[in-house]
């Protein structure tokens, strides 16, 4: 009996539902938390900025002391950033620098470009307004505010925000442990002689790179021979001490495709075959071990199929398992600069990029083994099942920026 194909959206939803978020939390230095997933909301214990301060180099003054442009004030104090001035006396100004606290009594700052020095005083060539060029205390962050929420994957700007409220360390979930191997007697590692009929193993580099970019701790088990016994042994080894086993190749129904029966023998297979192109033979299950076992995802062996199924299906699963709340990529509507007159019953993801005119263009060869298309492209066009596309129509474009980081 022919196995039915699961719709892409159903497969992705099922994978996300099966992802068990990590529970172990580590406290790491803020400077080393890049790419990690925050485990606990971070609440500010202070106002940022902590005091009213100047957003310009200039002169702090009382607006009431400058009834007209050209008024002269005595410069009574100098306040660089990092120091605190004293109460501003009526009829005086304070030379002030960006970031320096506003002295008590001042209610505006006039930028230095609108002032002229005059002996021990300054001519204010501008009629100031109350609050001008003053950053208020707590304007950016108020004491008690949540500055970072649990489930966020920490980027450089988030580390800066954490540092701005004094967080020297951050609580993050531990790294996801992933075992990776490829199957296929035809595979050879770069640097080795390439016999007739053999190919170099590109999937190992693509998948390992994608996993490491997500912050996973990868155990690379290399290439596993095309035999049921060898595949079962590799699965048992991979299940010990890892959260996820990721494989490429061997998940179809050929006589040399041993991954599916090996998983069924060592655990269970829950999902298999998805209605997407490229990438139909995707499998999900679990491999048992005395330590509790590991989830399993098997990807196709064709390089493009492996790449596309990872970024669209495995990446959300991994992110959800890492504790990320928002793990689905966002797409943008763009105008097609191509015709696609051959609709498929499966959902298709076409390698594409944005042209100089802002329209989306396709790589000319959309074959599942054309790895050059993944380098040429800067995203994917999501084509629903059964849809043809004419130039000028709107399409859904998923940029690599949503898929590769």
mmCIF file of C-alpha atoms in Angstrom:
data_model
loop_
_atom_site.group_PDB
_atom_site.id
_atom_site.type_symbol
_atom_site.label_atom_id
_atom_site.label_comp_id
_atom_site.label_asym_id
_atom_site.label_seq_id
_atom_site.Cartn_x
_atom_site.Cartn_y
_atom_site.Cartn_z
ATOM 1 C CA UNK A 1 0.000 0.000 0.000
ATOM 2 C CA UNK A 2 1.379 3.387 -0.989
ATOM 3 C CA UNK A 3 2.317 5.585 1.956
ATOM 4 C CA UNK A 4 0.305 8.873 1.993
ATOM 5 C CA UNK A 5 2.238 12.123 2.060
ATOM 6 C CA UNK A 6 1.719 14.371 5.065
ATOM 7 C CA UNK A 7 1.094 18.045 4.161
ATOM 8 C CA UNK A 8 4.060 20.283 4.904
ATOM 9 C CA UNK A 9 2.209 22.379 7.500
ATOM 10 C CA UNK A 10 1.017 19.242 9.295
ATOM 11 C CA UNK A 11 4.518 17.774 9.355
ATOM 12 C CA UNK A 12 6.001 20.975 10.777
ATOM 13 C CA UNK A 13 3.244 21.264 13.395
ATOM 14 C CA UNK A 14 3.738 17.622 14.407
ATOM 15 C CA UNK A 15 7.490 18.125 14.764
ATOM 16 C CA UNK A 16 7.022 21.236 16.905
ATOM 17 C CA UNK A 17 4.500 19.419 19.093
ATOM 18 C CA UNK A 18 6.987 16.574 19.597
ATOM 19 C CA UNK A 19 9.912 18.840 20.531
ATOM 20 C CA UNK A 20 10.557 18.681 24.272
ATOM 21 C CA UNK A 21 12.179 21.914 25.505
ATOM 22 C CA UNK A 22 15.362 21.572 27.512
ATOM 23 C CA UNK A 23 15.045 22.142 31.260
ATOM 24 C CA UNK A 24 18.668 22.373 32.416
ATOM 25 C CA UNK A 25 19.701 25.979 33.015
ATOM 26 C CA UNK A 26 23.272 27.294 33.074
ATOM 27 C CA UNK A 27 24.511 30.655 34.334
ATOM 28 C CA UNK A 28 27.027 32.001 31.801
ATOM 29 C CA UNK A 29 28.922 35.282 31.512
ATOM 30 C CA UNK A 30 26.938 37.775 29.452
ATOM 31 C CA UNK A 31 29.852 38.144 27.036
ATOM 32 C CA UNK A 32 29.658 34.392 26.306
ATOM 33 C CA UNK A 33 25.866 34.125 25.906
ATOM 34 C CA UNK A 34 25.661 34.939 22.191
ATOM 35 C CA UNK A 35 23.227 32.600 20.449
ATOM 36 C CA UNK A 36 22.077 30.973 23.689
ATOM 37 C CA UNK A 37 18.424 30.859 24.708
ATOM 38 C CA UNK A 38 17.387 32.866 27.743
ATOM 39 C CA UNK A 39 15.738 30.729 30.419
ATOM 40 C CA UNK A 40 14.407 33.403 32.798
ATOM 41 C CA UNK A 41 12.977 36.900 32.224
ATOM 42 C CA UNK A 42 15.510 39.620 32.991
ATOM 43 C CA UNK A 43 14.167 42.545 35.034
ATOM 44 C CA UNK A 44 15.992 45.841 35.344
ATOM 45 C CA UNK A 45 17.014 46.917 38.825
ATOM 46 C CA UNK A 46 17.679 50.487 37.702
ATOM 47 C CA UNK A 47 16.507 53.258 35.423
ATOM 48 C CA UNK A 48 18.349 53.700 32.126
ATOM 49 C CA UNK A 49 19.562 56.343 31.919
ATOM 50 C CA UNK A 50 19.868 56.578 35.716
ATOM 51 C CA UNK A 51 19.736 60.409 35.694
ATOM 52 C CA UNK A 52 18.524 63.112 33.344
ATOM 53 C CA UNK A 53 21.458 63.680 30.998
ATOM 54 C CA UNK A 54 22.509 65.647 27.970
ATOM 55 C CA UNK A 55 22.155 64.172 24.502
ATOM 56 C CA UNK A 56 24.461 66.831 23.022
ATOM 57 C CA UNK A 57 27.711 68.638 23.708
ATOM 58 C CA UNK A 58 26.612 72.157 24.622
ATOM 59 C CA UNK A 59 25.421 74.296 27.516
ATOM 60 C CA UNK A 60 22.907 73.447 30.221
ATOM 61 C CA UNK A 61 20.844 76.445 31.307
ATOM 62 C CA UNK A 62 17.525 77.780 32.578
ATOM 63 C CA UNK A 63 15.168 78.734 29.752
ATOM 64 C CA UNK A 64 13.945 81.653 31.864
ATOM 65 C CA UNK A 65 17.484 83.112 31.756
ATOM 66 C CA UNK A 66 17.401 83.320 27.925
ATOM 67 C CA UNK A 67 14.514 85.604 26.966
ATOM 68 C CA UNK A 68 16.088 86.341 23.581
ATOM 69 C CA UNK A 69 18.589 84.807 21.211
ATOM 70 C CA UNK A 70 22.004 86.374 21.834
ATOM 71 C CA UNK A 71 21.688 86.397 25.620
ATOM 72 C CA UNK A 72 25.035 86.152 27.432
ATOM 73 C CA UNK A 73 25.436 83.765 30.391
ATOM 74 C CA UNK A 74 28.460 83.200 32.614
ATOM 75 C CA UNK A 75 29.847 79.674 32.314
ATOM 76 C CA UNK A 76 30.023 78.691 35.972
ATOM 77 C CA UNK A 77 30.875 74.980 35.750
ATOM 78 C CA UNK A 78 32.039 72.229 33.432
ATOM 79 C CA UNK A 79 30.362 68.791 33.511
ATOM 80 C CA UNK A 80 31.983 65.987 31.485
ATOM 81 C CA UNK A 81 30.369 62.571 31.203
ATOM 82 C CA UNK A 82 30.975 60.502 34.327
ATOM 83 C CA UNK A 83 30.840 63.459 36.738
ATOM 84 C CA UNK A 84 27.991 65.282 38.499
ATOM 85 C CA UNK A 85 27.716 69.059 38.575
ATOM 86 C CA UNK A 86 26.272 71.279 41.294
ATOM 87 C CA UNK A 87 23.039 73.268 41.331
ATOM 88 C CA UNK A 88 22.944 75.775 38.490
ATOM 89 C CA UNK A 89 22.860 79.355 39.782
ATOM 90 C CA UNK A 90 20.437 81.763 38.072
ATOM 91 C CA UNK A 91 22.003 83.628 35.169
ATOM 92 C CA UNK A 92 24.706 81.013 34.581
ATOM 93 C CA UNK A 93 25.274 78.129 32.219
ATOM 94 C CA UNK A 94 27.148 74.850 32.580
ATOM 95 C CA UNK A 95 29.436 73.575 29.865
ATOM 96 C CA UNK A 96 28.117 70.013 29.431
ATOM 97 C CA UNK A 97 29.054 67.001 27.340
ATOM 98 C CA UNK A 98 27.009 64.169 25.877
ATOM 99 C CA UNK A 99 25.900 61.732 28.577
ATOM 100 C CA UNK A 100 26.689 64.038 31.486
ATOM 101 C CA UNK A 101 23.956 64.475 34.149
ATOM 102 C CA UNK A 102 21.870 67.622 33.936
ATOM 103 C CA UNK A 103 22.639 69.878 36.928
ATOM 104 C CA UNK A 104 19.792 70.663 39.291
ATOM 105 C CA UNK A 105 18.025 73.831 38.200
ATOM 106 C CA UNK A 106 18.741 73.487 34.466
ATOM 107 C CA UNK A 107 15.826 72.705 32.180
ATOM 108 C CA UNK A 108 17.395 72.683 28.696
ATOM 109 C CA UNK A 109 20.611 72.120 26.772
ATOM 110 C CA UNK A 110 21.629 74.254 23.815
ATOM 111 C CA UNK A 111 23.990 72.501 21.416
ATOM 112 C CA UNK A 112 27.416 74.080 21.094
ATOM 113 C CA UNK A 113 26.859 74.826 17.405
ATOM 114 C CA UNK A 114 24.229 77.388 18.453
ATOM 115 C CA UNK A 115 26.491 79.114 20.985
ATOM 116 C CA UNK A 116 29.481 81.477 20.814
ATOM 117 C CA UNK A 117 32.192 81.834 23.448
ATOM 118 C CA UNK A 118 32.568 85.317 24.955
ATOM 119 C CA UNK A 119 35.364 85.490 27.517
ATOM 120 C CA UNK A 120 34.203 83.698 30.655
ATOM 121 C CA UNK A 121 30.702 83.510 29.248
ATOM 122 C CA UNK A 122 28.738 82.180 26.322
ATOM 123 C CA UNK A 123 26.329 83.829 23.888
ATOM 124 C CA UNK A 124 23.226 81.705 23.406
ATOM 125 C CA UNK A 125 22.303 82.241 19.755
ATOM 126 C CA UNK A 126 19.085 80.258 20.087
ATOM 127 C CA UNK A 127 15.850 80.540 22.049
ATOM 128 C CA UNK A 128 15.728 77.263 24.033
ATOM 129 C CA UNK A 129 12.650 75.228 24.858
ATOM 130 C CA UNK A 130 12.194 73.367 28.180
ATOM 131 C CA UNK A 131 13.473 69.789 27.882
ATOM 132 C CA UNK A 132 15.491 70.471 24.735
ATOM 133 C CA UNK A 133 18.317 67.915 24.243
ATOM 134 C CA UNK A 134 17.660 66.315 27.625
ATOM 135 C CA UNK A 135 17.327 62.529 27.945
ATOM 136 C CA UNK A 136 15.119 61.774 30.910
ATOM 137 C CA UNK A 137 15.943 59.229 33.602
ATOM 138 C CA UNK A 138 14.274 55.903 32.734
ATOM 139 C CA UNK A 139 13.537 57.094 29.192
ATOM 140 C CA UNK A 140 14.985 53.888 27.758
ATOM 141 C CA UNK A 141 14.324 51.435 30.608
ATOM 142 C CA UNK A 142 12.334 51.932 33.793
ATOM 143 C CA UNK A 143 13.314 50.228 37.028
ATOM 144 C CA UNK A 144 11.325 46.970 37.325
ATOM 145 C CA UNK A 145 10.740 46.609 33.576
ATOM 146 C CA UNK A 146 11.278 43.277 31.822
ATOM 147 C CA UNK A 147 14.135 43.922 29.402
ATOM 148 C CA UNK A 148 14.547 40.414 27.999
ATOM 149 C CA UNK A 149 11.999 37.608 28.032
ATOM 150 C CA UNK A 150 12.583 33.897 28.479
ATOM 151 C CA UNK A 151 12.633 32.029 25.177
ATOM 152 C CA UNK A 152 14.600 34.684 23.299
ATOM 153 C CA UNK A 153 17.695 33.615 21.414
ATOM 154 C CA UNK A 154 20.303 36.134 22.447
ATOM 155 C CA UNK A 155 21.771 38.349 19.752
ATOM 156 C CA UNK A 156 24.525 40.967 20.165
ATOM 157 C CA UNK A 157 22.021 43.783 20.764
ATOM 158 C CA UNK A 158 20.340 41.748 23.513
ATOM 159 C CA UNK A 159 23.672 41.182 25.246
ATOM 160 C CA UNK A 160 24.219 44.932 25.123
ATOM 161 C CA UNK A 161 20.796 45.535 26.642
ATOM 162 C CA UNK A 162 21.533 43.048 29.419
ATOM 163 C CA UNK A 163 24.856 44.762 30.099
ATOM 164 C CA UNK A 164 23.160 48.171 30.200
ATOM 165 C CA UNK A 165 21.164 47.101 33.270
ATOM 166 C CA UNK A 166 24.166 45.507 34.947
ATOM 167 C CA UNK A 167 23.739 41.805 34.117
ATOM 168 C CA UNK A 168 27.185 40.232 34.407
ATOM 169 C CA UNK A 169 25.766 36.749 33.809
ATOM 170 C CA UNK A 170 22.634 35.348 32.201
ATOM 171 C CA UNK A 171 20.602 32.171 32.835
ATOM 172 C CA UNK A 172 20.411 30.172 29.613
ATOM 173 C CA UNK A 173 19.325 26.688 28.647
ATOM 174 C CA UNK A 174 22.121 24.225 28.057
ATOM 175 C CA UNK A 175 23.117 23.505 24.482
ATOM 176 C CA UNK A 176 21.155 20.882 22.533
ATOM 177 C CA UNK A 177 23.314 17.789 21.976
ATOM 178 C CA UNK A 178 22.974 16.462 18.430
ATOM 179 C CA UNK A 179 24.574 13.374 16.882
ATOM 180 C CA UNK A 180 25.068 13.593 13.118
ATOM 181 C CA UNK A 181 25.912 10.974 10.522
ATOM 182 C CA UNK A 182 25.483 10.304 6.820
ATOM 183 C CA UNK A 183 24.756 6.978 5.161
ATOM 184 C CA UNK A 184 25.904 5.775 1.774
ATOM 185 C CA UNK A 185 28.680 3.572 0.401
ATOM 186 C CA UNK A 186 29.109 6.111 -2.391
ATOM 187 C CA UNK A 187 30.225 8.853 -0.004
ATOM 188 C CA UNK A 188 33.860 9.896 0.265
ATOM 189 C CA UNK A 189 35.343 12.614 2.440
ATOM 190 C CA UNK A 190 37.107 15.578 0.796
ATOM 191 C CA UNK A 191 40.850 14.977 0.629
ATOM 192 C CA UNK A 192 40.419 11.300 -0.144
ATOM 193 C CA UNK A 193 40.698 9.799 -3.669
ATOM 194 C CA UNK A 194 37.369 9.810 -5.508
ATOM 195 C CA UNK A 195 36.725 6.329 -6.982
ATOM 196 C CA UNK A 196 34.415 5.852 -9.986
ATOM 197 C CA UNK A 197 30.783 6.211 -8.903
ATOM 198 C CA UNK A 198 31.644 7.969 -5.644
ATOM 199 C CA UNK A 199 30.775 11.499 -4.551
ATOM 200 C CA UNK A 200 32.161 13.789 -1.887
ATOM 201 C CA UNK A 201 30.043 14.097 1.248
ATOM 202 C CA UNK A 202 28.749 17.670 1.174
ATOM 203 C CA UNK A 203 25.793 17.052 3.493
ATOM 204 C CA UNK A 204 28.085 16.474 6.448
ATOM 205 C CA UNK A 205 29.459 20.003 6.118
ATOM 206 C CA UNK A 206 26.125 21.684 5.418
ATOM 207 C CA UNK A 207 24.250 20.015 8.274
ATOM 208 C CA UNK A 208 27.054 20.353 10.783
ATOM 209 C CA UNK A 209 27.401 24.023 9.897
ATOM 210 C CA UNK A 210 23.656 24.616 10.238
ATOM 211 C CA UNK A 211 23.562 22.887 13.625
ATOM 212 C CA UNK A 212 26.563 24.754 14.965
ATOM 213 C CA UNK A 213 25.141 28.060 13.728
ATOM 214 C CA UNK A 214 22.109 27.340 15.910
ATOM 215 C CA UNK A 215 24.361 26.788 18.916
ATOM 216 C CA UNK A 216 24.083 23.004 19.088
ATOM 217 C CA UNK A 217 26.790 20.757 20.521
ATOM 218 C CA UNK A 218 27.452 18.387 17.616
ATOM 219 C CA UNK A 219 28.858 14.859 17.765
ATOM 220 C CA UNK A 220 29.918 14.051 14.210
ATOM 221 C CA UNK A 221 29.847 10.281 13.642
ATOM 222 C CA UNK A 222 30.912 10.568 10.009
ATOM 223 C CA UNK A 223 29.777 8.145 7.301
ATOM 224 C CA UNK A 224 27.935 4.924 8.116
ATOM 225 C CA UNK A 225 28.074 2.033 5.610
ATOM 226 C CA UNK A 226 24.915 0.941 3.782
ATOM 227 C CA UNK A 227 23.964 -1.990 5.966
ATOM 228 C CA UNK A 228 21.203 -2.545 8.481
ATOM 229 C CA UNK A 229 23.596 -3.774 11.161
ATOM 230 C CA UNK A 230 25.946 -0.799 10.783
ATOM 231 C CA UNK A 231 23.041 1.663 10.806
ATOM 232 C CA UNK A 232 21.534 0.114 13.935
ATOM 233 C CA UNK A 233 24.904 0.234 15.678
ATOM 234 C CA UNK A 234 25.338 3.887 14.725
ATOM 235 C CA UNK A 235 21.873 4.733 16.053
ATOM 236 C CA UNK A 236 22.613 3.031 19.373
ATOM 237 C CA UNK A 237 25.887 4.935 19.702
ATOM 238 C CA UNK A 238 24.205 8.222 18.772
ATOM 239 C CA UNK A 239 21.347 7.756 21.258
ATOM 240 C CA UNK A 240 23.742 7.598 24.198
ATOM 241 C CA UNK A 241 24.126 11.081 25.644
ATOM 242 C CA UNK A 242 22.451 13.039 22.850
ATOM 243 C CA UNK A 243 19.085 14.776 22.580
ATOM 244 C CA UNK A 244 18.679 14.419 18.818
ATOM 245 C CA UNK A 245 20.027 12.174 16.074
ATOM 246 C CA UNK A 246 20.141 13.762 12.619
ATOM 247 C CA UNK A 247 20.954 11.694 9.539
ATOM 248 C CA UNK A 248 21.063 12.272 5.801
ATOM 249 C CA UNK A 249 20.346 9.575 3.241
ATOM 250 C CA UNK A 250 18.837 6.130 3.546
ATOM 251 C CA UNK A 251 15.283 7.157 4.512
ATOM 252 C CA UNK A 252 13.555 6.197 1.263
ATOM 253 C CA UNK A 253 12.374 2.698 0.256
ATOM 254 C CA UNK A 254 15.259 1.382 -1.827
ATOM 255 C CA UNK A 255 17.026 -1.889 -1.071
ATOM 256 C CA UNK A 256 20.018 0.080 0.263
ATOM 257 C CA UNK A 257 17.929 2.474 2.373
ATOM 258 C CA UNK A 258 18.425 1.063 5.863
ATOM 259 C CA UNK A 259 17.733 4.052 8.131
ATOM 260 C CA UNK A 260 13.969 3.650 8.352
ATOM 261 C CA UNK A 261 14.000 -0.070 9.298
ATOM 262 C CA UNK A 262 16.944 0.542 11.639
ATOM 263 C CA UNK A 263 15.029 3.226 13.549
ATOM 264 C CA UNK A 264 11.988 0.970 13.752
ATOM 265 C CA UNK A 265 14.193 -1.810 15.146
ATOM 266 C CA UNK A 266 15.927 0.429 17.700
ATOM 267 C CA UNK A 267 12.923 2.503 18.702
ATOM 268 C CA UNK A 268 9.944 3.805 16.788
ATOM 269 C CA UNK A 269 9.113 5.828 13.691
ATOM 270 C CA UNK A 270 6.292 8.352 14.191
ATOM 271 C CA UNK A 271 6.328 10.421 10.989
ATOM 272 C CA UNK A 272 7.474 9.663 7.471
ATOM 273 C CA UNK A 273 7.082 11.319 4.063
ATOM 274 C CA UNK A 274 6.098 14.950 3.651
ATOM 275 C CA UNK A 275 4.354 16.576 0.691
ATOM 276 C CA UNK A 276 7.111 19.067 -0.078
ATOM 277 C CA UNK A 277 9.518 19.472 -2.964
ATOM 278 C CA UNK A 278 12.421 19.070 -2.636
ATOM 279 C CA UNK A 279 12.484 16.701 0.313
ATOM 280 C CA UNK A 280 9.730 14.081 0.392
ATOM 281 C CA UNK A 281 11.452 11.306 2.439
ATOM 282 C CA UNK A 282 11.712 13.023 5.833
ATOM 283 C CA UNK A 283 11.377 10.770 8.887
ATOM 284 C CA UNK A 284 10.858 11.462 12.591
ATOM 285 C CA UNK A 285 10.897 9.075 15.520
ATOM 286 C CA UNK A 286 12.836 8.092 18.595
ATOM 287 C CA UNK A 287 15.754 5.766 19.276
ATOM 288 C CA UNK A 288 15.805 3.986 22.624
ATOM 289 C CA UNK A 289 18.771 3.723 24.965
ATOM 290 C CA UNK A 290 19.306 2.839 28.647
ATOM 291 C CA UNK A 291 19.833 6.562 29.319
ATOM 292 C CA UNK A 292 16.431 7.478 27.907
ATOM 293 C CA UNK A 293 17.073 7.704 24.193
ATOM 294 C CA UNK A 294 17.086 10.505 21.648
ATOM 295 C CA UNK A 295 14.724 11.978 19.106
ATOM 296 C CA UNK A 296 15.499 11.079 15.507
ATOM 297 C CA UNK A 297 15.125 13.066 12.281
ATOM 298 C CA UNK A 298 16.185 11.537 8.989
ATOM 299 C CA UNK A 299 16.684 13.776 5.962
ATOM 300 C CA UNK A 300 17.004 12.938 2.259
ATOM 301 C CA UNK A 301 20.436 12.370 0.788
ATOM 302 C CA UNK A 302 20.157 14.793 -2.147
ATOM 303 C CA UNK A 303 22.128 17.900 -1.107
ATOM 304 C CA UNK A 304 19.425 20.486 -1.848
ATOM 305 C CA UNK A 305 16.690 18.309 -0.328
ATOM 306 C CA UNK A 306 18.782 17.909 2.815
ATOM 307 C CA UNK A 307 19.455 21.645 3.026
ATOM 308 C CA UNK A 308 15.847 22.740 2.418
ATOM 309 C CA UNK A 309 14.273 20.217 4.764
ATOM 310 C CA UNK A 310 16.696 21.232 7.491
ATOM 311 C CA UNK A 311 16.029 24.962 7.318
ATOM 312 C CA UNK A 312 12.256 24.509 7.035
ATOM 313 C CA UNK A 313 11.602 21.544 9.338
ATOM 314 C CA UNK A 314 14.627 20.714 11.472
ATOM 315 C CA UNK A 315 15.515 24.297 12.362
ATOM 316 C CA UNK A 316 12.109 25.044 13.985
ATOM 317 C CA UNK A 317 12.268 21.704 15.833
ATOM 318 C CA UNK A 318 15.760 22.439 17.140
ATOM 319 C CA UNK A 319 14.848 25.970 18.185
ATOM 320 C CA UNK A 320 11.735 24.782 20.008
ATOM 321 C CA UNK A 321 13.763 22.081 21.775
ATOM 322 C CA UNK A 322 16.289 24.761 22.769
ATOM 323 C CA UNK A 323 13.470 26.741 24.411
ATOM 324 C CA UNK A 324 12.886 29.372 21.724
ATOM 325 C CA UNK A 325 9.316 30.647 21.789
ATOM 326 C CA UNK A 326 9.180 32.208 18.305
ATOM 327 C CA UNK A 327 10.796 29.656 16.008
ATOM 328 C CA UNK A 328 8.988 29.969 12.662
ATOM 329 C CA UNK A 329 10.458 31.991 9.796
ATOM 330 C CA UNK A 330 8.688 35.086 8.511
ATOM 331 C CA UNK A 331 8.030 35.575 4.820
ATOM 332 C CA UNK A 332 7.550 38.728 2.777
ATOM 333 C CA UNK A 333 5.238 39.288 -0.208
ATOM 334 C CA UNK A 334 7.166 40.161 -3.367
ATOM 335 C CA UNK A 335 6.501 40.340 -7.073
ATOM 336 C CA UNK A 336 7.477 37.377 -9.220
ATOM 337 C CA UNK A 337 9.911 38.111 -12.014
ATOM 338 C CA UNK A 338 9.425 34.617 -13.433
ATOM 339 C CA UNK A 339 6.837 32.212 -14.787
ATOM 340 C CA UNK A 340 6.223 28.859 -13.091
ATOM 341 C CA UNK A 341 3.842 26.913 -15.300
ATOM 342 C CA UNK A 342 4.350 23.416 -13.870
ATOM 343 C CA UNK A 343 2.446 23.159 -10.571
ATOM 344 C CA UNK A 344 3.080 20.139 -8.384
ATOM 345 C CA UNK A 345 0.765 18.329 -5.992
ATOM 346 C CA UNK A 346 3.350 18.948 -3.269
ATOM 347 C CA UNK A 347 4.260 22.311 -1.739
ATOM 348 C CA UNK A 348 7.373 23.537 -3.549
ATOM 349 C CA UNK A 349 10.215 25.659 -2.277
ATOM 350 C CA UNK A 350 12.112 27.269 -5.133
ATOM 351 C CA UNK A 351 15.620 28.663 -4.777
ATOM 352 C CA UNK A 352 15.407 32.325 -5.643
ATOM 353 C CA UNK A 353 16.839 35.748 -5.053
ATOM 354 C CA UNK A 354 15.725 39.346 -5.259
ATOM 355 C CA UNK A 355 16.769 41.034 -8.495
ATOM 356 C CA UNK A 356 17.928 44.612 -8.972
ATOM 357 C CA UNK A 357 14.350 45.653 -9.773
ATOM 358 C CA UNK A 358 13.014 44.177 -6.530
ATOM 359 C CA UNK A 359 11.327 41.251 -8.268
ATOM 360 C CA UNK A 360 12.072 37.639 -7.370
ATOM 361 C CA UNK A 361 13.994 35.567 -9.905
ATOM 362 C CA UNK A 362 14.642 31.815 -9.891
ATOM 363 C CA UNK A 363 17.788 29.795 -10.276
ATOM 364 C CA UNK A 364 17.373 28.144 -13.712
ATOM 365 C CA UNK A 365 17.928 24.567 -12.467
ATOM 366 C CA UNK A 366 15.703 23.610 -9.525
ATOM 367 C CA UNK A 367 16.982 20.002 -9.342
ATOM 368 C CA UNK A 368 17.400 18.465 -5.856
ATOM 369 C CA UNK A 369 21.114 17.827 -6.300
ATOM 370 C CA UNK A 370 22.125 21.261 -7.661
ATOM 371 C CA UNK A 371 23.883 22.630 -4.586
ATOM 372 C CA UNK A 372 25.083 25.711 -6.471
ATOM 373 C CA UNK A 373 21.478 26.936 -6.417
ATOM 374 C CA UNK A 374 21.602 27.232 -2.607
ATOM 375 C CA UNK A 375 24.647 29.503 -2.803
ATOM 376 C CA UNK A 376 23.264 31.638 -5.643
ATOM 377 C CA UNK A 377 19.927 32.145 -3.879
ATOM 378 C CA UNK A 378 19.167 34.454 -0.975
ATOM 379 C CA UNK A 379 15.883 32.803 -0.076
ATOM 380 C CA UNK A 380 13.053 30.464 -1.052
ATOM 381 C CA UNK A 381 9.752 31.021 -2.839
ATOM 382 C CA UNK A 382 6.936 29.122 -1.131
ATOM 383 C CA UNK A 383 4.621 27.738 -3.817
ATOM 384 C CA UNK A 384 1.371 26.141 -2.536
ATOM 385 C CA UNK A 385 0.337 22.760 -3.993
ATOM 386 C CA UNK A 386 -1.177 22.962 -7.445
ATOM 387 C CA UNK A 387 -0.322 26.607 -8.039
ATOM 388 C CA UNK A 388 1.232 28.046 -11.182
ATOM 389 C CA UNK A 389 2.829 31.488 -11.163
ATOM 390 C CA UNK A 390 2.942 34.173 -13.837
ATOM 391 C CA UNK A 391 5.401 37.063 -13.822
ATOM 392 C CA UNK A 392 3.889 40.020 -12.023
ATOM 393 C CA UNK A 393 1.954 37.959 -9.491
ATOM 394 C CA UNK A 394 2.678 38.190 -5.789
ATOM 395 C CA UNK A 395 4.626 35.348 -4.209
ATOM 396 C CA UNK A 396 5.684 34.459 -0.665
ATOM 397 C CA UNK A 397 9.446 34.839 -0.290
ATOM 398 C CA UNK A 398 11.316 33.495 2.760
ATOM 399 C CA UNK A 399 14.718 35.214 2.980
ATOM 400 C CA UNK A 400 17.768 33.294 4.158
ATOM 401 C CA UNK A 401 18.037 35.797 7.006
ATOM 402 C CA UNK A 402 15.011 34.014 8.502
ATOM 403 C CA UNK A 403 16.417 30.543 7.898
ATOM 404 C CA UNK A 404 20.159 30.447 8.422
ATOM 405 C CA UNK A 405 20.739 32.030 11.826
#
